[in-house]
């Protein structure tokens, strides 16, 4: 059943992406100031948003694990972090490329960029630590705690453009500015592509969770064997 | 009789190895239960569960109706739980304060006297012999007159006098109503002190009941019965 | 109240142990001195130094901190002392707070020595804004200390503990370090504060409060099996 | 011969203890990234960074080294393993050498990862003089490692611990670090060597030889009560 | 009979406390000497001197005519001397190589079997129970068939079977000519195994001689005689 949901989500994501790509390159005109390169926005910002949403989902699962001690929540948290990390890296890389074109540099240490990088480092550390702990309960317990601490930084990433004057542009998306900063046609494609990327992320999480729970089933079967003996 | 300690269907897994298997055990208030079992049977694991130091997967554990973490039993483990770089007196002061004892200084001095370390009270623990450490650890455990005592091989490294001293401490603790579980391989000493015995084998409880006269005469009896 | 009393108990015990053995103070102190000496060689121009002085100092503190925090819970491992404390009425939150307090005092001592040496080596007068500077140091150091205590507890049983601790705490510390660096730079170069700089102070305070609160909440999870 | 065989035995055991899994490489990599990022935060302009790259790298190595060396003999303390080794036919000199070898391997792995990351972050091409650079790294790292091993031995020894010897040992590293920094700077900036620079190389070699010899001679004194 | 171990007028000071006072003791080759004494008497200190782990101020100590540092006796101290993060097998491999044993792998496997840890040979020591550790430490000590064995409370935490196993090991070692000194507080076991006994009190040797029949019947006899 879960497999079918995963396949379904992946298929929907692929269809939506194809449509979006067509719209982006064939329908929308070049932007006035930036030319063709602005289209990277359609991947850059959604990747960042999906990543950040993911960390909060992982936060939720971590808290759930701590209250329920249900390992399913732990493996969900871990797979969500893994997938979010991928999208955060996509955000960094696309941002870097964009920066190279628009600003002429790959990187600068402004608040948004710095905090985004730190966020990647924190959750990379999360994965490294998980791998270093063998005992399942200990791993779940400690990584849940780390996830909660890490999410504080996600807030900083999100708010950094409000708090500091940065090289990185300030808020433009409607839900933060109250609307009006983005062309409606662009905003439409933007949100469609956000949805597509979100679906990709969900599909990836489903696959990862399935792997994790299979591993857990094998584990508990082995326990059962011992119990019988 | 009320049960001071109640274990019901407790399982504890390390990875996929079950170190404690479906253990159900009630220890009456005021009794002294000797927990016996061969190396690796699961005695330490069980005592750590009762001290709230180890989680377990299934079943329930209660001490006087509350969870082990809230019961604050007096616990003496394989590691003796005193600081190497503090003196004996400093150690006892510290643990007396942690346990919120009324007059930490005088209580500490009294216990140093009782366990025979009065002369060595200002030496650092790292300068102690093995037996002196164990005595200090005993003082640390009994200091705040806990209602439940969990002692893992408390006789280790004690000389004849210290064994007598510990036996006396245990008798006195029972007299004031404390409940005791102690694990040990020194069957002879255990049988003399215990009112009850429990035998654990490969994580399973094989026997639990009163200590009989026959066991007193032949400490190895229980092992042979369940061979 | 009880938590605070217990925390002070732990902190006092740790400081007594540390003063007796000087395990981490020696290592951290020596290390801080070496870095400062090396840097005075690496930058021959003192002008440069003044500019990056703030960064340099906080980097040294962060490094020396790692050496101190690695020991903070490791000190409870011989003889299973940690187990004894966990079985006692002491709450995990007070244990973490106590460790943080001890870390705080040790790190602050280290910082005092470092800044004196820094002032001498690089010919910087740091006494002009000593009040504000103390505040910045205190706020920054508390943040480092509480995180060091929490993650000292979290990593105490891991292999490669020494490397794992910096991997985890440094990224979390970055916002705090940046704020502290900016403020220190400002105060060392004798400029007056702008509203933007108050933002940094606010960030420091928020950081301290948030992480202290999280530490209290999660102490149980981290320490109890 | 026997000393070398025994030293290898110890080194292999130590590496096995610490690096059971390939996760340890992950950890080392993460550590290097985090530290380098921390540095770039502290010193914002990348231009500056390029100039001080050599110093930066060796500072990272010294810090990682401090974390590694603190463990090297401390690893023998639980269960009194050190006593067991000292009572065995193993000579103290081979013990110190073995520890130094293990330190050397761990530190070198860290350095390799660090320089790769450094190259990417700061856009420095370090492959041009890779032969000379390897030599400098090897010489410098051996010096740090052998002193680190001696330092580790000193700190576990109860008799000597209070003597503040660590504070003396660390500054001893300064000449070696300066030599390594100068040479690295040179090789990274793609200049050719002048006779003056050979002096640095010679200093490195002399340092290594002298300290290794001293370590061998003093191993007995340091380790045996 | 030749003396395997010769101590002559040995004094050992910790600061200004004399832990060993003018001890002169000869242990014959092939004998098994039980070193008795109360907590803090100086047993461990004496054994550490013989293992070359502790310096001493006056007197001389020789094992087969050479200094303790060169004799490389098999030593089992209070700390058990195995690595927590290596498996049992890896520990024995390592120590077999250190002792330059001919075939480390097969010897290690053989000893794991003997001490009853064959099933647990790939577990890390940190996962062992206290008694399993002690068994492993015994294997580590006996592995290279040393000519002299210095055992400090070797019975600690062993169960009945393991005590029997150790007794057998000791008998076998004596049969191949090894000389043994062991300290213990388990007088009963000690008397059965020992051919000689030595009593130490406050650092002074109070008694040294053969183990008599009377001691076998009444293990506490010696203490009472020198009360
Ligand atoms: C969580 C992280 C991030 C989010 C949510 C985010 C979001 C956005 C958004 C919404 C825009 C469009 C602004 C506009 O069109 O006016 C934008 C532009 C841009 N972002 Fe990001 N971004 C993030 C991180 C990064 C990073 C890490 C980099 C660089 C490595 C980067 C580089 C850029 C560049 C170069 C632009 C275009 C700038 C310009 O038009 O002048 N961003 N970002
Ligand atoms: N951390 C761990 N990981 C895996 N297995 C463990 C761990 N701790 C204990 N065990 C296993 O659990 C079993 C019970 O151990 P426990 O320490 O409770 O035994 P015990 O009855 O106290 O033995 P002893 O008399 O030797 O002290 C042993 O087989 C041991 O190998
Ligand atoms: N490092 C030290 N510094 C000072 N005194 C010490 C030191 N080590 C041991 N002592 C003292 O030396 C005396 C003898 O200690 P030792 O460990 O030899 O006793 P022991 O006979 O082995 O006792 P136990 O049966 O308790 O193991 C003790 O009084 C102890 O306090
Ligand atoms: Mg046990
Ligand atoms: Mg002793």
mmCIF file of C-alpha atoms in Angstrom, chain B residues 129 132, chain E residues 17-20 36-45 200-204:
data_model
loop_
_atom_site.group_PDB
_atom_site.id
_atom_site.type_symbol
_atom_site.label_atom_id
_atom_site.label_comp_id
_atom_site.label_asym_id
_atom_site.label_seq_id
_atom_site.Cartn_x
_atom_site.Cartn_y
_atom_site.Cartn_z
ATOM 1 C CA UNK B 129 43.117 0.513 48.551
ATOM 2 C CA UNK B 132 38.806 1.124 51.424
ATOM 3 C CA UNK E 17 53.145 6.863 54.814
ATOM 4 C CA UNK E 18 54.980 3.545 54.672
ATOM 5 C CA UNK E 19 52.669 1.162 52.828
ATOM 6 C CA UNK E 20 55.231 -1.662 52.867
ATOM 7 C CA UNK E 36 46.384 -12.337 53.170
ATOM 8 C CA UNK E 37 45.718 -9.127 54.989
ATOM 9 C CA UNK E 38 43.009 -6.685 55.898
ATOM 10 C CA UNK E 39 41.883 -3.786 53.705
ATOM 11 C CA UNK E 40 44.739 -1.385 53.252
ATOM 12 C CA UNK E 41 47.341 -3.797 54.615
ATOM 13 C CA UNK E 42 49.579 -3.462 51.572
ATOM 14 C CA UNK E 43 48.840 -6.530 49.452
ATOM 15 C CA UNK E 44 48.220 -4.656 46.246
ATOM 16 C CA UNK E 45 51.260 -2.478 46.797
ATOM 17 C CA UNK E 200 50.575 -8.759 56.017
ATOM 18 C CA UNK E 201 49.374 -6.206 58.514
ATOM 19 C CA UNK E 202 49.870 -2.469 58.215
ATOM 20 C CA UNK E 203 52.598 -3.051 55.691
ATOM 21 C CA UNK E 204 54.531 -5.481 57.851
#
